[in-house]
Amino acid sequence: MEAAVVVKPAIKVAALCGSLRKGSYNRGLVRSAIDICKESIQGMDIEYVDVSPLPMINTDLEVGGRFPPPVEEFRAKISLADCILFASPEYNYSVTPPLKNAIDWASRAPNVWANKAAAIVSSGGGFGGGRAQYHLRQIGVFVDLHFINKPEFFLNAFQQPAKFDGEGNLIDPAAREKLKEVLLALQEFTLRLQGPR
């Protein structure tokens, strides 16, 4: 008699991008992460969660214990996710307004970020978005997110050879491999936090 094969449910990853620009390099990182999971990582599904429909946070919009419909939908997706992938560009040494707005909405009681594993990737000039990553880690402390420590992923988008094509798609093989390492670390850390499933 053959032993039954236990198929564990795939880890659900909510991927957020802090840039609203269509050709954003950081959104390109999210697209690449989705492709990498489909191609070579079993047991992990990434869903891109758009932050652009969210109104600017204003508690006057909370009526009768309910949030505006786009916020309710966003919070539900974060709540159902096992972990979070942030693609966080850097604006003025910090996270972008759309991303901070999304974090603040989802942290309203009940805080749907709490006790989830998370990872950050970023691309930009100079330090590749690193300062924003460090600020995002500080924010994560208060909302009870648990970030992986390593590997870190900062990508200077303007170094040669080209890292992205004209539409913002990641084309650098070494960067794609590093992105895969981040995803595998996020998967492992998420499973460790969840314990036996």
Tab-separated table of N, CA, C and O in Angstrom, residues 25-26 89-90 122-131 154-159:
chain	number	residue	atom	x	y	z
A	25	TYR	N	11.175	50.717	-12.775
A	25	TYR	CA	12.111	49.608	-12.628
A	25	TYR	C	11.708	48.717	-11.455
A	25	TYR	O	11.888	47.499	-11.501
A	26	ASN	N	11.165	49.318	-10.412
A	26	ASN	CA	10.753	48.525	-9.258
A	26	ASN	C	9.559	47.631	-9.584
A	26	ASN	O	9.481	46.501	-9.121
A	89	PRO	N	11.101	51.866	-4.188
A	89	PRO	CA	12.011	52.912	-4.659
A	89	PRO	C	12.273	53.932	-3.554
A	89	PRO	O	11.592	53.920	-2.525
A	90	GLU	N	13.267	54.762	-3.779
A	90	GLU	CA	13.665	55.740	-2.766
A	90	GLU	C	13.320	57.153	-3.226
A	90	GLU	O	13.724	57.571	-4.309
A	122	SER	N	14.856	46.702	-4.305
A	122	SER	CA	14.735	48.057	-4.835
A	122	SER	C	15.741	48.301	-5.942
A	122	SER	O	16.790	47.648	-6.005
A	123	SER	N	15.383	49.251	-6.789
A	123	SER	CA	16.272	49.673	-7.858
A	123	SER	C	16.183	51.182	-8.006
A	123	SER	O	15.120	51.770	-7.818
A	124	GLY	N	17.291	51.785	-8.336
A	124	GLY	CA	17.333	53.229	-8.530
A	124	GLY	C	18.755	53.651	-8.810
A	124	GLY	O	19.601	52.827	-9.165
A	125	GLY	N	19.045	54.925	-8.617
A	125	GLY	CA	20.401	55.411	-8.818
A	125	GLY	C	21.223	55.267	-7.557
A	125	GLY	O	20.709	54.918	-6.489
A	126	GLY	N	22.514	55.527	-7.689
A	126	GLY	CA	23.387	55.558	-6.523
A	126	GLY	C	23.358	54.285	-5.707
A	126	GLY	O	23.822	53.241	-6.134
A	127	PHE	N	22.768	54.366	-4.540
A	127	PHE	CA	22.719	53.256	-3.595
A	127	PHE	C	21.626	52.246	-3.935
A	127	PHE	O	21.387	51.296	-3.198
A	128	GLY	N	20.918	52.438	-5.037
A	128	GLY	CA	19.929	51.467	-5.488
A	128	GLY	C	18.692	51.375	-4.632
A	128	GLY	O	18.012	50.350	-4.614
A	129	GLY	N	18.375	52.472	-3.908
A	129	GLY	CA	17.183	52.448	-3.065
A	129	GLY	C	17.433	51.987	-1.647
A	129	GLY	O	16.500	51.781	-0.873
A	130	GLY	N	18.710	51.845	-1.268
A	130	GLY	CA	19.040	51.285	0.034
A	130	GLY	C	18.544	52.092	1.221
A	130	GLY	O	18.137	51.532	2.231
A	131	ARG	N	18.576	53.415	1.115
A	131	ARG	CA	18.123	54.223	2.248
A	131	ARG	C	16.641	54.007	2.514
A	131	ARG	O	16.194	53.968	3.663
A	154	PHE	N	19.848	45.593	-3.619
A	154	PHE	CA	19.851	46.983	-4.071
A	154	PHE	C	20.434	46.965	-5.485
A	154	PHE	O	21.534	46.453	-5.667
A	155	LEU	N	19.752	47.522	-6.452
A	155	LEU	CA	20.227	47.472	-7.835
A	155	LEU	C	20.333	48.880	-8.410
A	155	LEU	O	19.329	49.590	-8.506
A	156	ASN	N	21.549	49.263	-8.782
A	156	ASN	CA	21.732	50.532	-9.486
A	156	ASN	C	21.264	50.339	-10.924
A	156	ASN	O	21.889	49.623	-11.697
A	157	ALA	N	20.162	50.980	-11.261
A	157	ALA	CA	19.524	50.768	-12.569
A	157	ALA	C	20.285	51.404	-13.720
A	157	ALA	O	19.999	51.111	-14.885
A	158	PHE	N	21.251	52.250	-13.405
A	158	PHE	CA	21.875	53.046	-14.458
A	158	PHE	C	23.311	52.643	-14.756
A	158	PHE	O	23.971	53.249	-15.586
A	159	GLN	N	23.803	51.609	-14.085
A	159	GLN	CA	25.125	51.092	-14.400
A	159	GLN	C	25.069	50.261	-15.675
A	159	GLN	O	24.040	49.656	-15.992
